[in-house]
């Protein structure tokens, strides 16, 4: 066991809930403090109710548990952010500044801050979007992630804070539900399919977006955090890719196992957000620097998602 004292902020969310379990397996239950705005149930290790907008409360938790690493996952995501842009900006930036400042003041070992494909806008190359590309996002979420990446880089270069970051694509997992993003359909669709319900998709059939299966996302996060500092050439945020698909392609993948699955399309305001994002991004910097490689393609993910959801919904073995 490694002697880290880790704080996860936003541990109750889609990614945080899975990451908490993985980090506890790696470092020990008692070494990983899971925190969120609301009490967390069913935990195998310590928890805190923590609003990351409150700097003094964050400092108290860091002192109490002798924290030396923070995974800062709390954020307002793309679709929810567009409903109240000022709130999204405040939550995403104030919480990040609180984390970066506590890390600087107390000399914390490492900080993890996830960025997103939302940093890209229509001016960026839509396919194989390079690591270093023009960043003109069209959502407040994307603007906050571009700003966050640059502040991460600033704190690293100016103060030596070891902040590490990944530009996650849409993350898909069976363990948890997504929290207000534009890629959420790609999780919801599996829940409808396994329950034999027709699915109405809020994106057009041909909307191609970068996606990543949860096990790959969690493994990539841990691998980045464990990589030697001198191997990391990117101190804003690494492009991270897994697969790219359209809603129609997920539906076809599901139909290989559930031939009667039905999908209809009713695009809403999230279509414009998706249209401003790339279809596939180039993650060669991550592959070169810390040997990133995804394991799941669409069909492998579909099989695994449906198998686990069948258990979750008490449907027995998937035929
Ligand atoms: P989520 O919305 O599921 O979870 C976020 C969690 O943060 C929630 O549990 C929420 O209660 C908590 N939170 C919100 N405000 C808080 C505050 N002020 N103080 C403490 N906690 C607060 O999000 P997620 O999908 O798990 O995403 C985690 C991170 O990964 C975010 O930074 C997000 O931008 C990034 N990301 C996610 C995806 C994805 O597809 N899920 C893709 C790209 C980037
Ligand atoms: N999955 C996220 C969203 O749709 C991308 O950051 O907001």
GROMACS .gro file of C-alpha atoms and ligand atoms in nm:
model
  370
    1UNK     CA    1   0.000   0.000   0.000
    2UNK     CA    2   0.123   0.349  -0.084
    3UNK     CA    3   0.114   0.607   0.194
    4UNK     CA    4  -0.102   0.868   0.025
    5UNK     CA    5  -0.374   1.071   0.196
    6UNK     CA    6  -0.620   1.149  -0.077
    7UNK     CA    7  -0.922   1.380  -0.086
    8UNK     CA    8  -1.179   1.336  -0.363
    9UNK     CA    9  -1.405   1.637  -0.417
   10UNK     CA   10  -1.725   1.551  -0.602
   11UNK     CA   11  -1.696   1.185  -0.499
   12UNK     CA   12  -2.070   1.130  -0.528
   13UNK     CA   13  -2.075   1.200  -0.902
   14UNK     CA   14  -2.063   0.978  -1.208
   15UNK     CA   15  -1.683   0.951  -1.219
   16UNK     CA   16  -1.609   1.023  -0.853
   17UNK     CA   17  -1.809   0.731  -0.721
   18UNK     CA   18  -1.613   0.483  -0.935
   19UNK     CA   19  -1.278   0.654  -0.884
   20UNK     CA   20  -1.328   0.644  -0.506
   21UNK     CA   21  -1.360   0.266  -0.509
   22UNK     CA   22  -1.054   0.225  -0.731
   23UNK     CA   23  -0.834   0.457  -0.527
   24UNK     CA   24  -0.939   0.280  -0.207
   25UNK     CA   25  -0.840  -0.054  -0.359
   26UNK     CA   26  -0.503   0.092  -0.454
   27UNK     CA   27  -0.418   0.298  -0.147
   28UNK     CA   28  -0.639   0.155   0.130
   29UNK     CA   29  -0.991   0.251   0.246
   30UNK     CA   30  -0.873   0.481   0.523
   31UNK     CA   31  -0.638   0.674   0.294
   32UNK     CA   32  -0.911   0.806   0.066
   33UNK     CA   33  -1.157   1.066   0.196
   34UNK     CA   34  -1.466   1.090  -0.024
   35UNK     CA   35  -1.642   1.428  -0.013
   36UNK     CA   36  -1.939   1.589  -0.179
   37UNK     CA   37  -2.207   1.850  -0.114
   38UNK     CA   38  -2.433   1.584   0.033
   39UNK     CA   39  -2.367   1.290   0.270
   40UNK     CA   40  -2.232   0.986   0.085
   41UNK     CA   41  -2.390   0.649   0.161
   42UNK     CA   42  -2.244   0.299   0.159
   43UNK     CA   43  -1.881   0.401   0.184
   44UNK     CA   44  -1.594   0.173   0.286
   45UNK     CA   45  -1.379   0.467   0.399
   46UNK     CA   46  -1.402   0.816   0.552
   47UNK     CA   47  -1.638   1.077   0.412
   48UNK     CA   48  -1.693   1.451   0.449
   49UNK     CA   49  -1.973   1.684   0.351
   50UNK     CA   50  -1.778   1.959   0.179
   51UNK     CA   51  -1.871   2.253  -0.040
   52UNK     CA   52  -1.560   2.324  -0.247
   53UNK     CA   53  -1.670   2.687  -0.279
   54UNK     CA   54  -1.586   2.729   0.090
   55UNK     CA   55  -1.209   2.764   0.110
   56UNK     CA   56  -1.188   2.749   0.489
   57UNK     CA   57  -1.396   2.432   0.505
   58UNK     CA   58  -1.167   2.277   0.243
   59UNK     CA   59  -0.860   2.377   0.444
   60UNK     CA   60  -1.009   2.222   0.759
   61UNK     CA   61  -1.069   1.891   0.581
   62UNK     CA   62  -0.718   1.892   0.432
   63UNK     CA   63  -0.566   1.953   0.778
   64UNK     CA   64  -0.791   1.703   0.955
   65UNK     CA   65  -0.698   1.415   0.727
   66UNK     CA   66  -0.339   1.527   0.649
   67UNK     CA   67  -0.430   1.527   0.280
   68UNK     CA   68  -0.141   1.529   0.031
   69UNK     CA   69  -0.334   1.466  -0.293
   70UNK     CA   70  -0.663   1.611  -0.417
   71UNK     CA   71  -0.878   1.481  -0.702
   72UNK     CA   72  -1.100   1.779  -0.778
   73UNK     CA   73  -1.397   1.643  -0.972
   74UNK     CA   74  -1.672   1.886  -0.869
   75UNK     CA   75  -1.808   2.087  -1.160
   76UNK     CA   76  -2.124   2.195  -1.338
   77UNK     CA   77  -2.125   2.010  -1.672
   78UNK     CA   78  -2.199   2.137  -2.021
   79UNK     CA   79  -2.578   2.110  -2.052
   80UNK     CA   80  -2.659   2.217  -1.695
   81UNK     CA   81  -2.407   2.499  -1.727
   82UNK     CA   82  -2.593   2.658  -2.019
   83UNK     CA   83  -2.905   2.692  -1.804
   84UNK     CA   84  -2.725   2.921  -1.558
   85UNK     CA   85  -2.390   3.030  -1.702
   86UNK     CA   86  -2.286   3.254  -1.411
   87UNK     CA   87  -2.347   2.977  -1.157
   88UNK     CA   88  -2.147   2.732  -1.370
   89UNK     CA   89  -1.857   2.978  -1.399
   90UNK     CA   90  -1.863   3.048  -1.025
   91UNK     CA   91  -1.876   2.682  -0.920
   92UNK     CA   92  -1.615   2.563  -1.169
   93UNK     CA   93  -1.366   2.844  -1.114
   94UNK     CA   94  -1.406   2.921  -0.742
   95UNK     CA   95  -1.374   2.556  -0.648
   96UNK     CA   96  -1.064   2.516  -0.865
   97UNK     CA   97  -0.898   2.826  -0.718
   98UNK     CA   98  -0.969   2.699  -0.368
   99UNK     CA   99  -0.804   2.368  -0.453
  100UNK     CA  100  -0.503   2.524  -0.628
  101UNK     CA  101  -0.451   2.770  -0.342
  102UNK     CA  102  -0.464   2.508  -0.069
  103UNK     CA  103  -0.223   2.296  -0.273
  104UNK     CA  104   0.015   2.591  -0.308
  105UNK     CA  105  -0.009   2.703   0.053
  106UNK     CA  106   0.031   2.358   0.206
  107UNK     CA  107   0.269   2.213  -0.052
  108UNK     CA  108   0.042   1.922  -0.146
  109UNK     CA  109   0.201   1.645  -0.352
  110UNK     CA  110  -0.036   1.628  -0.647
  111UNK     CA  111  -0.368   1.765  -0.772
  112UNK     CA  112  -0.593   1.610  -1.036
  113UNK     CA  113  -0.829   1.834  -1.232
  114UNK     CA  114  -1.033   1.688  -1.520
  115UNK     CA  115  -1.080   1.895  -1.831
  116UNK     CA  116  -1.297   1.801  -2.128
  117UNK     CA  117  -1.339   1.782  -2.504
  118UNK     CA  118  -1.561   2.086  -2.438
  119UNK     CA  119  -1.248   2.305  -2.454
  120UNK     CA  120  -1.273   2.276  -2.833
  121UNK     CA  121  -1.508   2.479  -3.052
  122UNK     CA  122  -1.600   2.492  -3.419
  123UNK     CA  123  -1.269   2.655  -3.515
  124UNK     CA  124  -1.080   2.344  -3.402
  125UNK     CA  125  -1.009   2.060  -3.646
  126UNK     CA  126  -1.320   1.838  -3.614
  127UNK     CA  127  -1.136   1.508  -3.659
  128UNK     CA  128  -0.811   1.400  -3.492
  129UNK     CA  129  -0.812   1.732  -3.310
  130UNK     CA  130  -0.452   1.796  -3.209
  131UNK     CA  131  -0.326   1.840  -2.853
  132UNK     CA  132  -0.231   2.201  -2.921
  133UNK     CA  133  -0.525   2.350  -3.107
  134UNK     CA  134  -0.716   2.677  -3.111
  135UNK     CA  135  -0.953   2.675  -2.813
  136UNK     CA  136  -1.270   2.878  -2.866
  137UNK     CA  137  -1.540   2.688  -2.676
  138UNK     CA  138  -1.907   2.781  -2.712
  139UNK     CA  139  -2.029   2.677  -2.366
  140UNK     CA  140  -1.955   2.834  -2.031
  141UNK     CA  141  -1.844   2.487  -1.923
  142UNK     CA  142  -1.586   2.478  -2.201
  143UNK     CA  143  -1.470   2.831  -2.120
  144UNK     CA  144  -1.424   2.732  -1.755
  145UNK     CA  145  -1.223   2.424  -1.857
  146UNK     CA  146  -0.994   2.626  -2.088
  147UNK     CA  147  -0.939   2.876  -1.806
  148UNK     CA  148  -0.889   2.592  -1.558
  149UNK     CA  149  -0.628   2.424  -1.778
  150UNK     CA  150  -0.435   2.748  -1.806
  151UNK     CA  151  -0.450   2.807  -1.431
  152UNK     CA  152  -0.330   2.451  -1.373
  153UNK     CA  153  -0.036   2.522  -1.602
  154UNK     CA  154   0.026   2.855  -1.424
  155UNK     CA  155   0.032   2.697  -1.077
  156UNK     CA  156   0.270   2.430  -1.202
  157UNK     CA  157   0.512   2.670  -1.369
  158UNK     CA  158   0.493   2.955  -1.117
  159UNK     CA  159   0.454   2.765  -0.788
  160UNK     CA  160   0.560   2.409  -0.869
  161UNK     CA  161   0.217   2.264  -0.781
  162UNK     CA  162   0.205   1.923  -0.954
  163UNK     CA  163  -0.136   1.960  -1.120
  164UNK     CA  164  -0.226   1.691  -1.373
  165UNK     CA  165  -0.521   1.688  -1.608
  166UNK     CA  166  -0.701   1.492  -1.880
  167UNK     CA  167  -0.945   1.616  -2.142
  168UNK     CA  168  -1.203   1.343  -2.091
  169UNK     CA  169  -1.437   1.256  -2.377
  170UNK     CA  170  -1.793   1.154  -2.283
  171UNK     CA  171  -1.760   0.893  -2.008
  172UNK     CA  172  -1.987   0.587  -2.012
  173UNK     CA  173  -2.032   0.350  -1.721
  174UNK     CA  174  -2.289   0.118  -1.566
  175UNK     CA  175  -2.202   0.202  -1.205
  176UNK     CA  176  -2.338   0.557  -1.189
  177UNK     CA  177  -2.561   0.803  -1.370
  178UNK     CA  178  -2.423   1.109  -1.549
  179UNK     CA  179  -2.476   1.460  -1.412
  180UNK     CA  180  -2.597   1.703  -1.679
  181UNK     CA  181  -2.367   1.662  -1.977
  182UNK     CA  182  -2.421   1.656  -2.353
  183UNK     CA  183  -2.288   1.301  -2.380
  184UNK     CA  184  -2.531   1.164  -2.117
  185UNK     CA  185  -2.746   0.999  -2.385
  186UNK     CA  186  -2.474   0.738  -2.431
  187UNK     CA  187  -2.530   0.616  -2.074
  188UNK     CA  188  -2.908   0.653  -2.068
  189UNK     CA  189  -2.950   0.452  -2.388
  190UNK     CA  190  -2.819   0.136  -2.222
  191UNK     CA  191  -3.055   0.172  -1.925
  192UNK     CA  192  -3.352   0.198  -2.164
  193UNK     CA  193  -3.229  -0.091  -2.377
  194UNK     CA  194  -3.183  -0.334  -2.088
  195UNK     CA  195  -3.532  -0.249  -1.961
  196UNK     CA  196  -3.668  -0.314  -2.313
  197UNK     CA  197  -3.792   0.045  -2.339
  198UNK     CA  198  -3.767   0.254  -2.657
  199UNK     CA  199  -3.517   0.539  -2.627
  200UNK     CA  200  -3.568   0.897  -2.747
  201UNK     CA  201  -3.228   1.053  -2.815
  202UNK     CA  202  -3.172   1.427  -2.765
  203UNK     CA  203  -2.900   1.429  -3.034
  204UNK     CA  204  -2.933   1.360  -3.408
  205UNK     CA  205  -2.863   1.008  -3.532
  206UNK     CA  206  -2.538   1.112  -3.704
  207UNK     CA  207  -2.381   1.314  -3.421
  208UNK     CA  208  -2.032   1.171  -3.380
  209UNK     CA  209  -1.855   1.242  -3.050
  210UNK     CA  210  -1.546   1.111  -2.869
  211UNK     CA  211  -1.635   0.868  -2.588
  212UNK     CA  212  -1.454   0.650  -2.334
  213UNK     CA  213  -1.564   0.354  -2.123
  214UNK     CA  214  -1.538   0.406  -1.747
  215UNK     CA  215  -1.274   0.136  -1.677
  216UNK     CA  216  -1.045   0.299  -1.935
  217UNK     CA  217  -1.115   0.646  -1.793
  218UNK     CA  218  -1.035   0.541  -1.437
  219UNK     CA  219  -0.724   0.348  -1.538
  220UNK     CA  220  -0.603   0.642  -1.749
  221UNK     CA  221  -0.656   0.878  -1.456
  222UNK     CA  222  -0.457   0.660  -1.217
  223UNK     CA  223  -0.183   0.603  -1.475
  224UNK     CA  224  -0.147   0.976  -1.533
  225UNK     CA  225  -0.129   1.041  -1.159
  226UNK     CA  226   0.132   0.770  -1.109
  227UNK     CA  227   0.350   0.870  -1.406
  228UNK     CA  228   0.690   1.022  -1.321
  229UNK     CA  229   0.658   1.400  -1.320
  230UNK     CA  230   0.945   1.443  -1.562
  231UNK     CA  231   0.766   1.230  -1.826
  232UNK     CA  232   0.477   1.476  -1.852
  233UNK     CA  233   0.520   1.732  -2.131
  234UNK     CA  234   0.164   1.867  -2.113
  235UNK     CA  235   0.077   2.076  -1.807
  236UNK     CA  236  -0.249   2.217  -1.937
  237UNK     CA  237  -0.445   1.896  -2.006
  238UNK     CA  238  -0.386   1.584  -2.214
  239UNK     CA  239  -0.622   1.488  -2.497
  240UNK     CA  240  -0.758   1.142  -2.409
  241UNK     CA  241  -0.939   0.926  -2.664
  242UNK     CA  242  -1.111   0.590  -2.657
  243UNK     CA  243  -1.371   0.554  -2.929
  244UNK     CA  244  -1.596   0.778  -3.139
  245UNK     CA  245  -1.951   0.694  -3.237
  246UNK     CA  246  -2.293   0.829  -3.329
  247UNK     CA  247  -2.624   0.750  -3.155
  248UNK     CA  248  -2.721   0.534  -3.453
  249UNK     CA  249  -2.401   0.334  -3.415
  250UNK     CA  250  -2.464   0.271  -3.043
  251UNK     CA  251  -2.817   0.160  -3.128
  252UNK     CA  252  -2.678  -0.081  -3.389
  253UNK     CA  253  -2.425  -0.214  -3.139
  254UNK     CA  254  -2.706  -0.272  -2.885
  255UNK     CA  255  -2.919  -0.446  -3.151
  256UNK     CA  256  -2.645  -0.707  -3.199
  257UNK     CA  257  -2.745  -0.831  -2.851
  258UNK     CA  258  -3.102  -0.698  -2.829
  259UNK     CA  259  -3.244  -0.705  -3.184
  260UNK     CA  260  -3.576  -0.542  -3.088
  261UNK     CA  261  -3.422  -0.225  -2.942
  262UNK     CA  262  -3.584   0.092  -3.079
  263UNK     CA  263  -3.450   0.446  -3.093
  264UNK     CA  264  -3.608   0.775  -3.207
  265UNK     CA  265  -3.451   1.119  -3.230
  266UNK     CA  266  -3.568   1.453  -3.094
  267UNK     CA  267  -3.269   1.691  -3.086
  268UNK     CA  268  -3.285   1.969  -2.826
  269UNK     CA  269  -3.050   2.251  -2.717
  270UNK     CA  270  -2.773   1.997  -2.655
  271UNK     CA  271  -2.743   1.939  -3.032
  272UNK     CA  272  -2.576   2.279  -3.075
  273UNK     CA  273  -2.329   2.196  -2.799
  274UNK     CA  274  -2.246   1.861  -2.958
  275UNK     CA  275  -2.211   2.024  -3.301
  276UNK     CA  276  -1.943   2.254  -3.161
  277UNK     CA  277  -1.730   1.962  -3.036
  278UNK     CA  278  -1.489   1.744  -3.236
  279UNK     CA  279  -1.585   1.399  -3.358
  280UNK     CA  280  -1.253   1.241  -3.260
  281UNK     CA  281  -0.942   1.375  -3.091
  282UNK     CA  282  -0.573   1.292  -3.125
  283UNK     CA  283  -0.428   1.159  -2.799
  284UNK     CA  284  -0.077   1.081  -2.924
  285UNK     CA  285   0.085   1.302  -2.657
  286UNK     CA  286  -0.073   1.089  -2.383
  287UNK     CA  287   0.027   0.771  -2.568
  288UNK     CA  288   0.385   0.889  -2.603
  289UNK     CA  289   0.441   1.049  -2.259
  290UNK     CA  290   0.279   0.796  -2.026
  291UNK     CA  291   0.185   0.508  -2.260
  292UNK     CA  292  -0.191   0.564  -2.261
  293UNK     CA  293  -0.395   0.307  -2.450
  294UNK     CA  294  -0.770   0.243  -2.432
  295UNK     CA  295  -0.892  -0.117  -2.413
  296UNK     CA  296  -1.261  -0.096  -2.504
  297UNK     CA  297  -1.419  -0.035  -2.843
  298UNK     CA  298  -1.793   0.021  -2.891
  299UNK     CA  299  -1.902  -0.342  -2.915
  300UNK     CA  300  -1.686  -0.451  -2.621
  301UNK     CA  301  -1.830  -0.167  -2.414
  302UNK     CA  302  -2.188  -0.249  -2.516
  303UNK     CA  303  -2.146  -0.612  -2.414
  304UNK     CA  304  -1.998  -0.518  -2.078
  305UNK     CA  305  -2.255  -0.242  -2.010
  306UNK     CA  306  -2.553  -0.467  -2.084
  307UNK     CA  307  -2.408  -0.756  -1.885
  308UNK     CA  308  -2.362  -0.539  -1.576
  309UNK     CA  309  -2.694  -0.357  -1.615
  310UNK     CA  310  -2.876  -0.691  -1.645
  311UNK     CA  311  -2.744  -0.773  -1.299
  312UNK     CA  312  -2.830  -0.426  -1.167
  313UNK     CA  313  -3.189  -0.454  -1.288
  314UNK     CA  314  -3.214  -0.815  -1.160
  315UNK     CA  315  -3.268  -0.951  -1.509
  316UNK     CA  316  -3.031  -1.243  -1.473
  317UNK     CA  317  -2.785  -1.339  -1.744
  318UNK     CA  318  -2.809  -1.151  -2.074
  319UNK     CA  319  -2.915  -1.393  -2.347
  320LIG     P1  320  -2.110   1.476  -1.188
  320LIG     O1  321  -2.197   1.594  -1.214
  320LIG     O2  322  -2.167   1.341  -1.201
  320LIG     O3  323  -2.047   1.486  -1.043
  320LIG     C1  324  -1.999   1.608  -0.992
  320LIG     C2  325  -2.011   1.601  -0.842
  320LIG     O4  326  -1.964   1.724  -0.787
  320LIG     C3  327  -2.156   1.584  -0.793
  320LIG     O5  328  -2.166   1.473  -0.708
  320LIG     C4  329  -2.188   1.714  -0.723
  320LIG     O6  330  -2.271   1.700  -0.610
  320LIG     C5  331  -2.049   1.760  -0.681
  320LIG     N1  332  -2.040   1.906  -0.662
  320LIG     C6  333  -2.097   2.002  -0.736
  320LIG     N2  334  -2.070   2.122  -0.683
  320LIG     C7  335  -1.993   2.100  -0.575
  320LIG     C8  336  -1.931   2.183  -0.479
  320LIG     N3  337  -1.947   2.316  -0.482
  320LIG     N4  338  -1.859   2.128  -0.380
  320LIG     C9  339  -1.844   1.993  -0.375
  320LIG     N5  340  -1.900   1.909  -0.462
  320LIG    C10  341  -1.973   1.962  -0.561
  320LIG     O7  342  -1.983   1.492  -1.282
  320LIG     P2  343  -1.888   1.380  -1.339
  320LIG     O8  344  -1.944   1.335  -1.468
  320LIG     O9  345  -1.856   1.281  -1.235
  320LIG    O10  346  -1.760   1.467  -1.375
  320LIG    C11  347  -1.652   1.480  -1.286
  320LIG    C12  348  -1.551   1.574  -1.350
  320LIG    O11  349  -1.509   1.521  -1.474
  320LIG    C13  350  -1.605   1.714  -1.379
  320LIG    O12  351  -1.503   1.808  -1.354
  320LIG    C14  352  -1.637   1.710  -1.526
  320LIG    O13  353  -1.626   1.837  -1.585
  320LIG    C15  354  -1.529   1.617  -1.576
  320LIG     N6  355  -1.569   1.552  -1.702
  320LIG    C16  356  -1.670   1.460  -1.703
  320LIG    C17  357  -1.707   1.400  -1.824
  320LIG    C18  358  -1.818   1.297  -1.830
  320LIG    O14  359  -1.851   1.252  -1.941
  320LIG     N7  360  -1.876   1.257  -1.718
  320LIG    C19  361  -1.640   1.435  -1.940
  320LIG    C20  362  -1.542   1.533  -1.935
  320LIG    C21  363  -1.504   1.589  -1.815
  321LIG     N1  364  -1.946   1.460  -2.093
  321LIG     C1  365  -1.923   1.598  -2.068
  321LIG     C2  366  -2.043   1.679  -2.102
  321LIG     O1  367  -2.117   1.634  -2.188
  321LIG     C3  368  -1.806   1.646  -2.148
  321LIG     O2  369  -1.725   1.720  -2.067
  321LIG     O3  370  -2.060   1.784  -2.048
   0.00000   0.00000   0.00000
